[in-house]
Amino acid sequence: MDVANLGGARDPFAKQGGGDDKDESSGLFVHIRNQQRNGRKSMTTIQGIAKEFDLKRILKAFKKIFNCNGAIIEDEEFGQIIQIQGDHRKEVADFLTEEGIVEKEFMRVHGA
């Protein structure tokens, strides 16, 4: 076995694809995650929506469309985060793109 062609050490958590100019930690992206609570209960969190949008109105639309409750949480590190009850990752992603709030390439749906 030739050890020279193994490529050396690499970071397993490095971003796949290499030369992408967009940095995910720069705040460009909207992250949609599902957090498991207890048993079957879960909540969807939406982080990174631009400050030019009214998060209260977006939350009100989510609550009405998805028939769930929700809140806006203020975090020191990540800013304002929308939390809604239930797993609505796909529906939230579709809503944000249809309404023109976020383009598809600037959205990351985690765990889908």
PDB file of C-alpha atoms in Angstrom:
ATOM      1  CA  MET A   1       0.000   0.000   0.000  1.00  0.00           C
ATOM      2  CA  ASP A   2       1.356   3.396  -1.008  1.00  0.00           C
ATOM      3  CA  VAL A   3       0.953   5.959   1.778  1.00  0.00           C
ATOM      4  CA  ALA A   4       1.995   8.901  -0.406  1.00  0.00           C
ATOM      5  CA  ASN A   5      -1.290   9.087  -2.313  1.00  0.00           C
ATOM      6  CA  LEU A   6      -3.535   9.204   0.769  1.00  0.00           C
ATOM      7  CA  GLY A   7      -3.456  12.999   0.578  1.00  0.00           C
ATOM      8  CA  GLY A   8      -2.185  13.795   4.040  1.00  0.00           C
ATOM      9  CA  ALA A   9      -4.188  15.179   6.933  1.00  0.00           C
ATOM     10  CA  ARG A  10      -7.435  16.942   6.170  1.00  0.00           C
ATOM     11  CA  ASP A  11     -10.070  18.609   8.282  1.00  0.00           C
ATOM     12  CA  PRO A  12     -13.193  16.383   8.345  1.00  0.00           C
ATOM     13  CA  PHE A  13     -15.336  19.407   9.259  1.00  0.00           C
ATOM     14  CA  ALA A  14     -14.034  21.618   6.457  1.00  0.00           C
ATOM     15  CA  LYS A  15     -16.642  22.892   4.034  1.00  0.00           C
ATOM     16  CA  GLN A  16     -17.197  20.608   1.071  1.00  0.00           C
ATOM     17  CA  GLY A  17     -16.690  22.033  -2.395  1.00  0.00           C
ATOM     18  CA  GLY A  18     -13.600  24.094  -1.708  1.00  0.00           C
ATOM     19  CA  GLY A  19     -13.458  27.456  -3.508  1.00  0.00           C
ATOM     20  CA  ASP A  20     -16.814  28.897  -2.491  1.00  0.00           C
ATOM     21  CA  ASP A  21     -16.520  32.634  -1.821  1.00  0.00           C
ATOM     22  CA  LYS A  22     -19.570  32.733   0.458  1.00  0.00           C
ATOM     23  CA  ASP A  23     -18.731  32.293   4.131  1.00  0.00           C
ATOM     24  CA  GLU A  24     -21.555  30.690   6.119  1.00  0.00           C
ATOM     25  CA  SER A  25     -20.541  32.387   9.351  1.00  0.00           C
ATOM     26  CA  SER A  26     -20.689  35.877   7.812  1.00  0.00           C
ATOM     27  CA  GLY A  27     -24.412  36.280   8.396  1.00  0.00           C
ATOM     28  CA  LEU A  28     -25.389  35.922   4.745  1.00  0.00           C
ATOM     29  CA  PHE A  29     -27.349  32.759   5.332  1.00  0.00           C
ATOM     30  CA  VAL A  30     -30.685  32.012   6.944  1.00  0.00           C
ATOM     31  CA  HIS A  31     -30.467  28.825   9.004  1.00  0.00           C
ATOM     32  CA  ILE A  32     -33.572  26.728   9.598  1.00  0.00           C
ATOM     33  CA  ARG A  33     -33.185  24.029  12.255  1.00  0.00           C
ATOM     34  CA  ASN A  34     -35.346  21.562  14.134  1.00  0.00           C
ATOM     35  CA  GLN A  35     -34.678  21.127  17.860  1.00  0.00           C
ATOM     36  CA  GLN A  36     -36.066  18.079  19.631  1.00  0.00           C
ATOM     37  CA  ARG A  37     -37.760  18.880  22.928  1.00  0.00           C
ATOM     38  CA  ASN A  38     -39.247  15.917  24.772  1.00  0.00           C
ATOM     39  CA  GLY A  39     -40.883  12.837  23.327  1.00  0.00           C
ATOM     40  CA  ARG A  40     -42.511  13.750  20.012  1.00  0.00           C
ATOM     41  CA  LYS A  41     -42.347  17.499  20.630  1.00  0.00           C
ATOM     42  CA  SER A  42     -39.990  19.667  18.605  1.00  0.00           C
ATOM     43  CA  MET A  43     -39.485  23.272  17.605  1.00  0.00           C
ATOM     44  CA  THR A  44     -38.252  24.950  14.444  1.00  0.00           C
ATOM     45  CA  THR A  45     -35.785  27.823  14.746  1.00  0.00           C
ATOM     46  CA  ILE A  46     -35.126  30.391  12.024  1.00  0.00           C
ATOM     47  CA  GLN A  47     -31.983  32.472  12.377  1.00  0.00           C
ATOM     48  CA  GLY A  48     -30.338  35.097  10.174  1.00  0.00           C
ATOM     49  CA  ILE A  49     -33.279  36.923   8.580  1.00  0.00           C
ATOM     50  CA  ALA A  50     -32.189  40.428   7.528  1.00  0.00           C
ATOM     51  CA  LYS A  51     -32.982  43.284   9.897  1.00  0.00           C
ATOM     52  CA  GLU A  52     -34.944  45.115   7.203  1.00  0.00           C
ATOM     53  CA  PHE A  53     -37.819  42.639   7.628  1.00  0.00           C
ATOM     54  CA  ASP A  54     -40.313  42.872  10.468  1.00  0.00           C
ATOM     55  CA  LEU A  55     -39.881  39.617  12.390  1.00  0.00           C
ATOM     56  CA  LYS A  56     -43.131  40.145  14.301  1.00  0.00           C
ATOM     57  CA  ARG A  57     -45.110  40.168  11.049  1.00  0.00           C
ATOM     58  CA  ILE A  58     -43.253  37.098   9.761  1.00  0.00           C
ATOM     59  CA  LEU A  59     -43.939  35.282  13.041  1.00  0.00           C
ATOM     60  CA  LYS A  60     -47.614  36.265  12.874  1.00  0.00           C
ATOM     61  CA  ALA A  61     -47.833  34.805   9.357  1.00  0.00           C
ATOM     62  CA  PHE A  62     -46.129  31.583  10.496  1.00  0.00           C
ATOM     63  CA  LYS A  63     -48.525  31.224  13.415  1.00  0.00           C
ATOM     64  CA  LYS A  64     -51.541  31.717  11.185  1.00  0.00           C
ATOM     65  CA  ILE A  65     -50.406  29.487   8.297  1.00  0.00           C
ATOM     66  CA  PHE A  66     -48.932  26.623  10.354  1.00  0.00           C
ATOM     67  CA  ASN A  67     -51.488  26.748  13.224  1.00  0.00           C
ATOM     68  CA  CYS A  68     -48.799  26.820  15.897  1.00  0.00           C
ATOM     69  CA  ASN A  69     -47.421  29.104  18.564  1.00  0.00           C
ATOM     70  CA  GLY A  70     -44.085  30.896  18.397  1.00  0.00           C
ATOM     71  CA  ALA A  71     -41.775  33.516  19.829  1.00  0.00           C
ATOM     72  CA  ILE A  72     -38.887  35.806  18.933  1.00  0.00           C
ATOM     73  CA  ILE A  73     -35.814  35.136  21.051  1.00  0.00           C
ATOM     74  CA  GLU A  74     -32.968  37.645  21.417  1.00  0.00           C
ATOM     75  CA  ASP A  75     -29.530  35.994  21.489  1.00  0.00           C
ATOM     76  CA  GLU A  76     -26.255  37.849  22.070  1.00  0.00           C
ATOM     77  CA  GLU A  77     -24.295  35.805  19.554  1.00  0.00           C
ATOM     78  CA  PHE A  78     -26.884  35.099  16.848  1.00  0.00           C
ATOM     79  CA  GLY A  79     -29.252  38.072  17.106  1.00  0.00           C
ATOM     80  CA  GLN A  80     -32.992  37.587  16.833  1.00  0.00           C
ATOM     81  CA  ILE A  81     -34.212  34.022  16.354  1.00  0.00           C
ATOM     82  CA  ILE A  82     -37.764  32.979  15.500  1.00  0.00           C
ATOM     83  CA  GLN A  83     -38.971  29.839  17.288  1.00  0.00           C
ATOM     84  CA  ILE A  84     -42.155  28.042  16.250  1.00  0.00           C
ATOM     85  CA  GLN A  85     -43.654  24.867  17.642  1.00  0.00           C
ATOM     86  CA  GLY A  86     -43.424  21.725  15.543  1.00  0.00           C
ATOM     87  CA  ASP A  87     -41.225  20.608  12.674  1.00  0.00           C
ATOM     88  CA  HIS A  88     -41.973  23.105   9.879  1.00  0.00           C
ATOM     89  CA  ARG A  89     -38.554  23.301   8.175  1.00  0.00           C
ATOM     90  CA  LYS A  90     -39.751  22.615   4.641  1.00  0.00           C
ATOM     91  CA  GLU A  91     -42.826  24.839   4.945  1.00  0.00           C
ATOM     92  CA  VAL A  92     -40.783  27.714   6.396  1.00  0.00           C
ATOM     93  CA  ALA A  93     -38.199  27.409   3.599  1.00  0.00           C
ATOM     94  CA  ASP A  94     -40.961  27.442   0.965  1.00  0.00           C
ATOM     95  CA  PHE A  95     -42.652  30.451   2.596  1.00  0.00           C
ATOM     96  CA  LEU A  96     -39.430  32.487   2.795  1.00  0.00           C
ATOM     97  CA  THR A  97     -38.590  31.887  -0.866  1.00  0.00           C
ATOM     98  CA  GLU A  98     -42.139  32.464  -2.154  1.00  0.00           C
ATOM     99  CA  GLU A  99     -42.450  35.763  -0.287  1.00  0.00           C
ATOM    100  CA  GLY A 100     -39.045  36.929  -1.550  1.00  0.00           C
ATOM    101  CA  ILE A 101     -37.525  37.251   1.914  1.00  0.00           C
ATOM    102  CA  VAL A 102     -34.587  34.914   1.211  1.00  0.00           C
ATOM    103  CA  GLU A 103     -33.213  33.452  -2.009  1.00  0.00           C
ATOM    104  CA  LYS A 104     -32.839  29.675  -2.128  1.00  0.00           C
ATOM    105  CA  GLU A 105     -29.024  29.759  -2.359  1.00  0.00           C
ATOM    106  CA  PHE A 106     -28.750  31.794   0.869  1.00  0.00           C
ATOM    107  CA  MET A 107     -30.826  29.362   2.915  1.00  0.00           C
ATOM    108  CA  ARG A 108     -29.578  26.355   4.880  1.00  0.00           C
ATOM    109  CA  VAL A 109     -32.125  23.798   6.077  1.00  0.00           C
ATOM    110  CA  HIS A 110     -30.389  21.643   8.677  1.00  0.00           C
ATOM    111  CA  GLY A 111     -31.344  18.029   9.343  1.00  0.00           C
ATOM    112  CA  ALA A 112     -33.557  17.685   6.280  1.00  0.00           C
TER     113      ALA A 112
END
